[in-house]
Coordinates of C-alpha atoms in Angstrom, one line a residue:
X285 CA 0.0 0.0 0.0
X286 CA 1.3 3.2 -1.1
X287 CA 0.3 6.4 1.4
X288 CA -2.3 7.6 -1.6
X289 CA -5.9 7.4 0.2
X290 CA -7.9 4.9 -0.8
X291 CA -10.7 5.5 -3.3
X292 CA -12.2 2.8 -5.0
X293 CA -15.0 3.0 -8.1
X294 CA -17.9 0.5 -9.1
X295 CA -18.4 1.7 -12.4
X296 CA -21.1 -0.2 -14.2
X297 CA -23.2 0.2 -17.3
X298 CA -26.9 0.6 -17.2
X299 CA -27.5 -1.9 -19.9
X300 CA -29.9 -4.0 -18.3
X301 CA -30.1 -5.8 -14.6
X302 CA -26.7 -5.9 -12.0
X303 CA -25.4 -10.0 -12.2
X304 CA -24.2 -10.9 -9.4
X305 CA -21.1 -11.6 -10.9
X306 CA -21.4 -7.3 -10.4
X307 CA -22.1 -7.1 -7.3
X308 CA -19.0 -9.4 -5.8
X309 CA -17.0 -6.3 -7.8
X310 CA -18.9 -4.1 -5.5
X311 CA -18.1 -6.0 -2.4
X312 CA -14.9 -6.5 -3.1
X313 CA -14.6 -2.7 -3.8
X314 CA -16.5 -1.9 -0.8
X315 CA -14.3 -4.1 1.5
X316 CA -11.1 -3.0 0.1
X317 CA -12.4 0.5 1.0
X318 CA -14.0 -0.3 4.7
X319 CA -10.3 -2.1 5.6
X320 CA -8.3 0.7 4.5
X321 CA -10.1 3.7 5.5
X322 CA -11.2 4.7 2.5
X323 CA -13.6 5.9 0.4
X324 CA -16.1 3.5 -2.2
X325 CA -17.6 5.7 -5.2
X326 CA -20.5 4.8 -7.6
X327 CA -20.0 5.9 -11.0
X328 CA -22.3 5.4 -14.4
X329 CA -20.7 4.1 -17.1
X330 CA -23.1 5.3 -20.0
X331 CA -21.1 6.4 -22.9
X332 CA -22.7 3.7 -25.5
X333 CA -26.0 5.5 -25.6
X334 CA -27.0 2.5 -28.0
X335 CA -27.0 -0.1 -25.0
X336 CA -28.8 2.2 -22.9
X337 CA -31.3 0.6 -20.7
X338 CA -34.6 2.5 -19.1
X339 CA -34.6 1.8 -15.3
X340 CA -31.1 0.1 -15.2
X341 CA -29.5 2.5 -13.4
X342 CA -32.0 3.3 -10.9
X343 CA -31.8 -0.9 -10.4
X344 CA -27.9 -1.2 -9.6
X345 CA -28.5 1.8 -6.9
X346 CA -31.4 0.0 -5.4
X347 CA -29.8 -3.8 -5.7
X348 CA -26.1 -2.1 -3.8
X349 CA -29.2 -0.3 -1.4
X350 CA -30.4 -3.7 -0.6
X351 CA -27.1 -4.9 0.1
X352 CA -26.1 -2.5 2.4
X353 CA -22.9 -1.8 0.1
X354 CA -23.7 2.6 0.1
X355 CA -21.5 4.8 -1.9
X356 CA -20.0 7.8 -0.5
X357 CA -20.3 9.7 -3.8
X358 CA -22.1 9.2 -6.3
X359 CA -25.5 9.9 -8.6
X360 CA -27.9 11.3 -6.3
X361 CA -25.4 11.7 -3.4
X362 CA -22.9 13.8 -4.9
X363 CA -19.3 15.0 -3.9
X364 CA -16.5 16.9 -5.4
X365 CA -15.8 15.1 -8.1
X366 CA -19.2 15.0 -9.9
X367 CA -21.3 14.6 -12.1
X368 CA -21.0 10.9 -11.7
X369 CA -22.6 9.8 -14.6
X370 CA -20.5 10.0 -18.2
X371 CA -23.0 11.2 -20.1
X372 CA -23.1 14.5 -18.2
X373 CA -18.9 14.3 -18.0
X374 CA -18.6 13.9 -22.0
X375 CA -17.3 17.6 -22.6
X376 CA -14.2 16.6 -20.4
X377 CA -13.3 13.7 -22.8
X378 CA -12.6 15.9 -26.2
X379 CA -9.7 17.7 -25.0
X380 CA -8.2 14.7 -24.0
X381 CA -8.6 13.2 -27.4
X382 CA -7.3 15.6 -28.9
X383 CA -4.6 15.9 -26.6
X384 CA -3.8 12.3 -27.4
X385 CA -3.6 13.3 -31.3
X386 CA -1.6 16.5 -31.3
X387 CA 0.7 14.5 -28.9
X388 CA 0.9 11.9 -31.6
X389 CA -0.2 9.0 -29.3
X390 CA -4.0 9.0 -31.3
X391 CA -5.2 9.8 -34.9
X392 CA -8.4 10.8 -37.0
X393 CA -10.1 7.5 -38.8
X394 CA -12.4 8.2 -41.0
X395 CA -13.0 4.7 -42.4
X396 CA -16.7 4.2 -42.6
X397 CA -18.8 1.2 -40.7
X398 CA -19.3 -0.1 -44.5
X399 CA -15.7 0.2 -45.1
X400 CA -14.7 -1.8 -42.2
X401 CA -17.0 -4.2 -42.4
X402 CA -16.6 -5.0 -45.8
X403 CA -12.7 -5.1 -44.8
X404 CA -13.7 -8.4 -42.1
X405 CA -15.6 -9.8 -43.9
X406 CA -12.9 -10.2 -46.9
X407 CA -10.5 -11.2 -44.3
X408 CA -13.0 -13.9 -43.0
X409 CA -12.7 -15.4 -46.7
X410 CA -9.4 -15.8 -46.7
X411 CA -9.5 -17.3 -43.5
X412 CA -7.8 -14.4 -41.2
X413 CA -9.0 -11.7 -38.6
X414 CA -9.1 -8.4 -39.5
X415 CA -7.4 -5.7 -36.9
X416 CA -7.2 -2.3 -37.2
X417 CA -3.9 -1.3 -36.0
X418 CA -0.2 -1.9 -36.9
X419 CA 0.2 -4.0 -39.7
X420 CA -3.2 -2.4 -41.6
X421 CA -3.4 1.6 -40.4
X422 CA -1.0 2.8 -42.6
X423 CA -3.3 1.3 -45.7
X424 CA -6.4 3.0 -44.4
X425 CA -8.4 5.9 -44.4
X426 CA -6.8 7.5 -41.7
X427 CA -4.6 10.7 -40.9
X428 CA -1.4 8.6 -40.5
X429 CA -2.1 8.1 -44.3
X430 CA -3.7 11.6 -45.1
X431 CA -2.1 14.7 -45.6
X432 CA -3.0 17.3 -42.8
X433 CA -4.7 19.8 -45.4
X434 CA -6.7 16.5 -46.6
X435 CA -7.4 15.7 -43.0
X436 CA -8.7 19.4 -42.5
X437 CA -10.4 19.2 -45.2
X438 CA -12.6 16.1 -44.3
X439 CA -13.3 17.8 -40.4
X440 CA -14.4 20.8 -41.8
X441 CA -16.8 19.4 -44.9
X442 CA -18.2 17.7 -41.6
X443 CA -16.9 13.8 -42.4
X444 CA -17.4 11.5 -39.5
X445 CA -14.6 10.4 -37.9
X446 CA -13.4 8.8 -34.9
X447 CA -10.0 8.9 -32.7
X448 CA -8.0 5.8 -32.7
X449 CA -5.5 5.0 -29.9
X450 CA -1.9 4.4 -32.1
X451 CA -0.7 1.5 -30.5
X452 CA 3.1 1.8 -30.3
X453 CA 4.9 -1.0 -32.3
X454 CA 6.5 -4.2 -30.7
X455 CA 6.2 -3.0 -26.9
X456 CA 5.9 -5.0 -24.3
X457 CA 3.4 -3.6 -21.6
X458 CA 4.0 -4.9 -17.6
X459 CA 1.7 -4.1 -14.8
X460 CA 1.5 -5.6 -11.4
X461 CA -1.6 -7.0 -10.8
X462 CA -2.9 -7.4 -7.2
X463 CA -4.3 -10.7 -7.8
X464 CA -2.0 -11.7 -10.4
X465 CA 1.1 -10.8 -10.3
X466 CA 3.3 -9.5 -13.2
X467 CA 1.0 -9.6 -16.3
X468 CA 2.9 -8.6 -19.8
X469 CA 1.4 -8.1 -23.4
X470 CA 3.1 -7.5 -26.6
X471 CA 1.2 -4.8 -28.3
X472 CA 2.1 -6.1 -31.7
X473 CA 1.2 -9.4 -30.9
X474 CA -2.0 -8.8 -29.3
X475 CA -3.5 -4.8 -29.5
X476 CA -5.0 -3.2 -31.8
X477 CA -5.9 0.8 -31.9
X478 CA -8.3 1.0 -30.0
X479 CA -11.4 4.0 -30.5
X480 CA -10.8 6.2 -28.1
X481 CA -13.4 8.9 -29.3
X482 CA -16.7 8.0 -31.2
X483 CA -18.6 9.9 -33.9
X484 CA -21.6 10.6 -32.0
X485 CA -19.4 12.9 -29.8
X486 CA -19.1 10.2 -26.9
X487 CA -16.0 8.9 -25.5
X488 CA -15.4 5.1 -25.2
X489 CA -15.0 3.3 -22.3
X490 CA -11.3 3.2 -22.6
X491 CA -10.9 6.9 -23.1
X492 CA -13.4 7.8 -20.5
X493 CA -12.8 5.3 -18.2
X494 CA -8.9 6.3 -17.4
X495 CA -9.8 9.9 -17.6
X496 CA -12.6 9.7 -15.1
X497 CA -10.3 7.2 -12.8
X498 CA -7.5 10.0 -12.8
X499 CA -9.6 13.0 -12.3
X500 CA -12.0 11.3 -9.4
X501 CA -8.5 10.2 -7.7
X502 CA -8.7 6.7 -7.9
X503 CA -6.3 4.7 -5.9
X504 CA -7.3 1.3 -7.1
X505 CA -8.9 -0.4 -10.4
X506 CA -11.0 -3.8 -8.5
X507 CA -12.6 -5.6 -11.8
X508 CA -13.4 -8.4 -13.1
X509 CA -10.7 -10.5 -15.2
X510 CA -12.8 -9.7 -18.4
X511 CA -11.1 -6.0 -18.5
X512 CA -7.6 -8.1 -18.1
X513 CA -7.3 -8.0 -21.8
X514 CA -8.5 -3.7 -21.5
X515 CA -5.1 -3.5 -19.1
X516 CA -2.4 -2.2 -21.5
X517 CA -4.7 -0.3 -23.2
X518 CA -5.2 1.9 -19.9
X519 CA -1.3 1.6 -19.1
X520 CA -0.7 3.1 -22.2
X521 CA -3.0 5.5 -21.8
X522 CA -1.7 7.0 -18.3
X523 CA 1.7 7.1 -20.0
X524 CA 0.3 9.1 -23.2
X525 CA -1.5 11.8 -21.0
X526 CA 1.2 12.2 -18.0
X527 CA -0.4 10.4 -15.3
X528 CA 2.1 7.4 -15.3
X529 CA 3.4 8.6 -12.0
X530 CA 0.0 8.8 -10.7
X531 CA -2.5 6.0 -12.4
X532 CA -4.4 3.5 -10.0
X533 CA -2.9 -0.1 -9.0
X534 CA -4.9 -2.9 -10.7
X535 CA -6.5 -5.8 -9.6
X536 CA -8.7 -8.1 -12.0
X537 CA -11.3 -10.6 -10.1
X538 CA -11.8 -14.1 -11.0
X539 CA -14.9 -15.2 -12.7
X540 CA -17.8 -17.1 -11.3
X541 CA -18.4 -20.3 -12.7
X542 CA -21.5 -22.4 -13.7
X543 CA -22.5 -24.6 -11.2
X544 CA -21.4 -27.5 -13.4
X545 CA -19.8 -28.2 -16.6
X546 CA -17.2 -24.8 -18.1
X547 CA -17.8 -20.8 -18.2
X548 CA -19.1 -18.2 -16.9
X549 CA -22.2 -17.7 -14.7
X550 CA -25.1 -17.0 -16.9
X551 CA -28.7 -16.2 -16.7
X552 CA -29.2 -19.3 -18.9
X553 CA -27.5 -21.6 -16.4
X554 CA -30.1 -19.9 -13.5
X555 CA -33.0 -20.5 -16.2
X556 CA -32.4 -23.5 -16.6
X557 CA -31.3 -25.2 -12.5
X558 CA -33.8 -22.9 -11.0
X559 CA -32.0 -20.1 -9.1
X560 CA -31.7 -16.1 -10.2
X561 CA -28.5 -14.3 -11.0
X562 CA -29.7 -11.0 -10.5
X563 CA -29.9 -9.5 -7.1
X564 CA -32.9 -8.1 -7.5
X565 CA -36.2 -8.8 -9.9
X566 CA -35.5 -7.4 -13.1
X567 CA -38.7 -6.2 -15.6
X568 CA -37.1 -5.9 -19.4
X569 CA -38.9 -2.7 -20.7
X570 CA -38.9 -4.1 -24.0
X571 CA -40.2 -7.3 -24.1
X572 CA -41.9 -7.6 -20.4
X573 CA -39.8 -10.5 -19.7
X574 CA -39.2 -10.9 -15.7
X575 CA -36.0 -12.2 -14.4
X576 CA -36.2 -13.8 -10.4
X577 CA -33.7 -12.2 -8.4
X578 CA -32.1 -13.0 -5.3
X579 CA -34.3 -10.8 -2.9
X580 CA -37.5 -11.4 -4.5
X581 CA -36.9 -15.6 -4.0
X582 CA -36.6 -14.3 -0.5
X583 CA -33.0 -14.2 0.4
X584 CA -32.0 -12.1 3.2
X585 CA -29.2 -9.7 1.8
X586 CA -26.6 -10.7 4.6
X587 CA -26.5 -14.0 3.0
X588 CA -26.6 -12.9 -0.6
X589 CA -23.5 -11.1 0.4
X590 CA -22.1 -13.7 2.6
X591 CA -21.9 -16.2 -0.2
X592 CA -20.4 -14.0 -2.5
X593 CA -17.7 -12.6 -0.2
X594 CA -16.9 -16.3 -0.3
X595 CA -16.5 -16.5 -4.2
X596 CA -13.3 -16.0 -4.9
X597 CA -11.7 -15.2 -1.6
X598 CA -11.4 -17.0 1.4
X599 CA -10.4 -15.4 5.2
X600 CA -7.7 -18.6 5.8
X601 CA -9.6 -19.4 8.3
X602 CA -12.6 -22.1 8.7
X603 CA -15.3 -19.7 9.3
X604 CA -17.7 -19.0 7.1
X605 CA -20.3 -17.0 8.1
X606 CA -19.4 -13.2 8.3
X607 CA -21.1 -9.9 8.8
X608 CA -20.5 -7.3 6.5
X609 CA -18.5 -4.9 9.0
X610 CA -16.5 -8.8 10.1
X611 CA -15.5 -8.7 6.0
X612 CA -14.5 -5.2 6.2
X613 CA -12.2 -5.9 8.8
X614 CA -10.3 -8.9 7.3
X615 CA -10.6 -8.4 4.0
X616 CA -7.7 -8.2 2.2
X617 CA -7.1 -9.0 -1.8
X618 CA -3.9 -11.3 -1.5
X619 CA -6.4 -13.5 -0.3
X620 CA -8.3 -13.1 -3.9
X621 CA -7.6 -16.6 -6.0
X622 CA -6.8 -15.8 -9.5
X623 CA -8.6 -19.5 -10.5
X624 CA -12.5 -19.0 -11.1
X625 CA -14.8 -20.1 -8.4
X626 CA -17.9 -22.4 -8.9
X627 CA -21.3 -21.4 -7.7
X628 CA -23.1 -23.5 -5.5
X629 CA -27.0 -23.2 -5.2
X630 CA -27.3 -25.6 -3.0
X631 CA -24.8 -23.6 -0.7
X632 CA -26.5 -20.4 -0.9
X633 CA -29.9 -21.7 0.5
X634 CA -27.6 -23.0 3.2
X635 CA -26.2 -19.4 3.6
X636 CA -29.9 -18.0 4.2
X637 CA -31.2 -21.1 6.2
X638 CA -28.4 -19.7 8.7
X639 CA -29.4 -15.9 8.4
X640 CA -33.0 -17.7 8.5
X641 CA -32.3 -19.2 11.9
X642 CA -30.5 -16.3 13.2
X643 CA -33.6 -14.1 13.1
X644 CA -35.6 -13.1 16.0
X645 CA -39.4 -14.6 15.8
X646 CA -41.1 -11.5 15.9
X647 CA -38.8 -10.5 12.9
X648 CA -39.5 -13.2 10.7
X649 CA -43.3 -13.3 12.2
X650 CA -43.7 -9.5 10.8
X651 CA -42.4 -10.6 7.2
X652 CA -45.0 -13.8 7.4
X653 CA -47.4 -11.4 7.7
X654 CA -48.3 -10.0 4.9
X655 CA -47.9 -13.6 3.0
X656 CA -51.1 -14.1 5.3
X657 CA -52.4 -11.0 4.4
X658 CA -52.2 -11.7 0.7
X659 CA -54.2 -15.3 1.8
X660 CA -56.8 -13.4 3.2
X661 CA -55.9 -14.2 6.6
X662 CA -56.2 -11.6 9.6
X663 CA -54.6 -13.7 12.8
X664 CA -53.5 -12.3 15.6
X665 CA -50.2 -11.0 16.0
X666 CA -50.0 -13.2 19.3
X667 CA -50.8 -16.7 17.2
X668 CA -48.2 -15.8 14.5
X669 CA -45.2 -15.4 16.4
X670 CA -46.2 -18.8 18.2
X671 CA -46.3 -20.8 15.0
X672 CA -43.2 -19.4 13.8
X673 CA -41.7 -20.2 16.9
X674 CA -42.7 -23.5 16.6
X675 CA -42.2 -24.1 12.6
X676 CA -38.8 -21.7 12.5
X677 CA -36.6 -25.0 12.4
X678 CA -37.7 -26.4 9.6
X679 CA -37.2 -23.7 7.4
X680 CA -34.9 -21.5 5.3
X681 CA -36.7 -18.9 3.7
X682 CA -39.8 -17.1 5.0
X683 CA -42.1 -18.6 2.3
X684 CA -41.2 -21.9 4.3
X685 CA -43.3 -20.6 6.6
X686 CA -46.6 -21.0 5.0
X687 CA -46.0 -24.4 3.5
X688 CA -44.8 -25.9 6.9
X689 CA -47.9 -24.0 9.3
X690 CA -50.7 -23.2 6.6
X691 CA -52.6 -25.7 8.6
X692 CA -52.7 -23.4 11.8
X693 CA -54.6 -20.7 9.7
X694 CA -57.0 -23.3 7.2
X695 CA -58.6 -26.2 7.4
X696 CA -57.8 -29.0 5.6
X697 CA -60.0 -29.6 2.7
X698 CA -58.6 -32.7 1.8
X699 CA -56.4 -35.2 3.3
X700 CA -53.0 -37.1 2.3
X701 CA -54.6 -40.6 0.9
X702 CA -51.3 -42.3 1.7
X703 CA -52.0 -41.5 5.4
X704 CA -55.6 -42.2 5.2
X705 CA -54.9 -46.0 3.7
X706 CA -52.3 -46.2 6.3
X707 CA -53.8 -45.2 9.3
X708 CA -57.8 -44.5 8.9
X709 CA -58.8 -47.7 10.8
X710 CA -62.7 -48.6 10.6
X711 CA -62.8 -48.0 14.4
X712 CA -61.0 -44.5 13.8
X713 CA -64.0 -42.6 13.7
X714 CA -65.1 -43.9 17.4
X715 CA -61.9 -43.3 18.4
X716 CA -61.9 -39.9 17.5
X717 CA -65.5 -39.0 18.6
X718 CA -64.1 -40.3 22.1
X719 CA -61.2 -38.2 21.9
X720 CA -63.3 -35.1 21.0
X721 CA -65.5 -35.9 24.1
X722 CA -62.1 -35.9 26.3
X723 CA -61.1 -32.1 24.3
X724 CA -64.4 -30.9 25.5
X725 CA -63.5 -31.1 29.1
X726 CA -60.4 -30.0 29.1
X727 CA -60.6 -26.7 30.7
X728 CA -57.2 -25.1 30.7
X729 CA -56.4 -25.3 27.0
X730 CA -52.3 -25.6 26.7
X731 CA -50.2 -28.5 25.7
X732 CA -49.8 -29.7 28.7
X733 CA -53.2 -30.3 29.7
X734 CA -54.2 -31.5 26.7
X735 CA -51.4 -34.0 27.2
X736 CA -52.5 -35.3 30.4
X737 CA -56.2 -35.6 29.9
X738 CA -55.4 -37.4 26.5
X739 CA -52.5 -39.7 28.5
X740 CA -54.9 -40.5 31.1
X741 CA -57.6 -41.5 28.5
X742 CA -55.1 -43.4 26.9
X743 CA -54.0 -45.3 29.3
X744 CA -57.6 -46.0 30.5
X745 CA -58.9 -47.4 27.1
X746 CA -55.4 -49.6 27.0
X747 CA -55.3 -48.3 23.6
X748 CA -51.8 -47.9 21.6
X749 CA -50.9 -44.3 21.6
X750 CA -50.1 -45.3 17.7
X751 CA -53.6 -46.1 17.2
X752 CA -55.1 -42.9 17.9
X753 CA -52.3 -40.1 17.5
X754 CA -52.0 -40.8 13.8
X755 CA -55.5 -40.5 12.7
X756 CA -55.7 -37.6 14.8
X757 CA -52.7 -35.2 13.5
X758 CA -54.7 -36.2 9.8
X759 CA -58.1 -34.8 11.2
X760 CA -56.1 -31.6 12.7
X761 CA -53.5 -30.7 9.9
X762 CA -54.4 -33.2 6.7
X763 CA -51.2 -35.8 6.7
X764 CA -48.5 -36.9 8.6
X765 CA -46.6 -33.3 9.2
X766 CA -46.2 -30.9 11.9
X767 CA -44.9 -30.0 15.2
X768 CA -45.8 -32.0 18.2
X769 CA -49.2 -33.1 18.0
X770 CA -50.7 -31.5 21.4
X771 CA -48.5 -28.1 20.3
X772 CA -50.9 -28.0 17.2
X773 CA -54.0 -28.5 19.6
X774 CA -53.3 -25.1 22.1
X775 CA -52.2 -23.3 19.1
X776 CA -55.3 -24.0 17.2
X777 CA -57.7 -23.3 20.2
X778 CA -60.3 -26.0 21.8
X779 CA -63.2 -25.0 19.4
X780 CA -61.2 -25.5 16.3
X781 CA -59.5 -28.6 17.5
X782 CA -63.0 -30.1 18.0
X783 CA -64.5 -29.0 15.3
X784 CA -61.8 -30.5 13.1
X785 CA -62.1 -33.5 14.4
X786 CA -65.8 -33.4 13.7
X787 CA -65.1 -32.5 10.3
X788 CA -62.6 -35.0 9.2
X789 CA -65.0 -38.0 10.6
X790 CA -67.6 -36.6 8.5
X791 CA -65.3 -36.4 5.5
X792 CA -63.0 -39.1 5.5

């Protein structure tokens, strides 16, 4: 660590929903940040106006909201180095352009799309790639070609051009990666020139991307190993405009893998195994299309961010649950594997049942209620937070809830016909109408005393506690589920206990 402050970016494009894949870059930003005192920045990347996305920006502050990872500047929060969205930032980027050409590190192109298509496509046939950069610029329609009167000629009749980055011949470009160590390309062997400047007026990400990095004070790049390839590039670029002395330190994330077989995370791999890669629910404005995301499947955002503080890096020790000021703490990116890391969807329900557990009843009874609500159901706040006690165990998400008590708020229409072949005897419903005698006197309705007037029963009749018990949970909850048996009688109430005992003789 140098003794520059630490200021880190997440810098992401609002061209449709955050993967999560995007928010483990804004962890890891954010922790890097929380352990050394500094400060974590939200920036808008939206200089391809083409890719633009209605509502995406507004969802990648709302899904780093929900996860509790808050920039200190950014678009609606401000600071001194604002605007932080590129579009309002794009008169900066022209004077650094043309900075770049006077300088001679960047020319005028004034090849057409047509031109350079039709230039791939004849390379295609011959079985090669075309580049634009050393061994073709000097053929093209370029000012490295062009006279300057010809080249002054074209700007002023209004000709569309762009500004190409001129790659400098045979270099080879090192950079010490956090993560990775030393990392060297050959710019002849694997750059081209780059557009630095488009013709709409908009900068690309490479041009605006350094520019922004060195004029916000950025300390450290944390990205994702896609933007490896992007590295020289932005070395180069710092060393064209000055800023070597002063350009960030880099560090380029591993990827996270499909849960089996090779690549990248996907939304087709979630699609198709049944979990969301998106943080948050995701609505395409184009074709209505909606995407599940992580809080809308009713994750808790301390395990959403849990499991992907564990993607990727590991604390060298065996723990592996973690709050998110414990990360901030211990964080540190030499722990950061270069290798990709595998996610689990198994694991991450495992991650939430833990958060699940964690929860205080009345917590997880107030976000039950409103799945009753949308049931119909008005119980009392008093009943709620007793079936939850009781049901809490056998759950990891709060729609658990429902499917492991809905029987405490309905009554069973219908009844398991594997438990009603098994244990619906054709003395049962004499049995029962006894049992429901016993209920009737019972006076102080609680588990206990249900317990020992049924016991004492019991034991009178000599009858097999088996015989009896069975058919009874069916009449009460409809199968062979629940809590203990005499649990689900006080929590149901002596009138509805009865009365579905009544109801299932009838029935059954």
């Amino acid at each position: 660590m140098s003794d520059k402050k630490v200021r880190v970016r997440f810098a992401p494009s609002p061209t449709g929903p955050l993967h999560m894949g995007g928010v483990r870059t804004a962890l890891f930003n954010y922790l890097f940040a929380k352990k050394h005192g500094g400060e974590f920045i939200l920036r808008i990347e939206d200089t391809d106006q083409t890719r633009f996305v209605p509502g995406a920006e507004e969802y990648i502050i709302e899904s780093l909201n929900w996860c509790g990872l808050t920039p200190v500047e950014g678009p609606g929060i401000g600071g001194k180095f604002g605007p932080y969205r590129q579009s309002e930032r794009k008169e900066l980027y022209k004077k650094y352009a043309d900075k770049l050409v006077e300088s001679g590190w960047a020319y005028y192109a004034f090849d057409t799309p047509e031109e350079i298509e039709a230039l791939r496509k004849d390379a295609e046939a011959n079985k090669e790639t075309f580049s634009y950069g050393i061994g073709t610029r000097e053929q093209l329609n370029n000012s490295l070609k062009l006279s300057n009167e010809e080249v002054q000629q074209k700007i002023e009749a209004g000709e569309a051009y762009v500004i190409r980055f001129k790659m400098p011949e045979n270099t080879d470009v090192s950079e010490d990666d956090l993560i990775r160590g030393k990392v060297t390309f050959n710019t002849t062997k694997s750059l081209d020139d780059k557009v630095l400047f488009k013709s709409d007026g908009m900068p690309t990400y490479h041009l605006a991307n350094v520019v922004d990095d060195h004029l916000m004070e950025i300390s450290h790049v944390i990205r994702g190993e896609e933007w490896l390839p992007s590295m020289p590039l932005h070395v180069l670029l710092y060393k064209a405009l000055g800023w070597e002395d002063t350009k960030p330190r880099f560090a380029h994330l591993p990827l996270i893998l499909k849960p089996v077989g090779k690549g990248k995370l996907s939304k087709r791999d979630g699609d198709k195994m049944g979990f969301p890669v998106f943080p948050l629910q995701w609505t395409d404005p184009k074709t209505g299309d909606v995407s599940r995301g992580y809080r809308e499947d009713g994750y808790f955002p301390e395990a959403f961010i849990n499991l992907l503080a564990l993607l990727g890096w590991n604390p060298g020790t065996e723990q592996e649950f973690f709050t998110l000021e414990e990360l901030g703490e211990i964080f540190s990116l030499e722990r950061v594997v270069k290798s990709g890391s595998r996610f689990d969807p198994e694991k991450a329900k495992w991650f939430n049942k833990h958060y699940f557990q964690q929860k205080p009843v009345d917590e997880l009874a107030t976000l039950f209620t409103p799945v009753l609500k949308e049931k119909g159901i008005d119980a009392p706040a008093e009943k709620i937070n007793a079936v939850v006690a009781e049901i809490k165990e056998r759950c990891e998400f709060v729609s658990d809830i429902w499917e492991q008590s809905s029987y405490f708020f309905v009554a069973p229409n219908e009844y398991d016909a594997k438990t009603v072949k098994k244990r619906w005897k054709e003395d049962t419903p004499a049995k029962l109408s006894e049992i429901a005698g016993i209920f009737e006197k019972v006076k102080d309705w609680n588990a206990n005393s249900i317990k020992d007037s049924f016991s004492a029963f019991m034991n009178q009749k000599e009858w097999g506690f088996g015989v009896v018990m069975n058919p009874l949970r069916l009449a009460l909850v409809g199968g062979n589920l629940g809590p203990d048996l005499f649990v689900i009688c006080e929590l149901l109430g002596k009138d509805e206990s009865i009365g579905r005992i009544k109801a299932a003789i009838e029935k059954i």
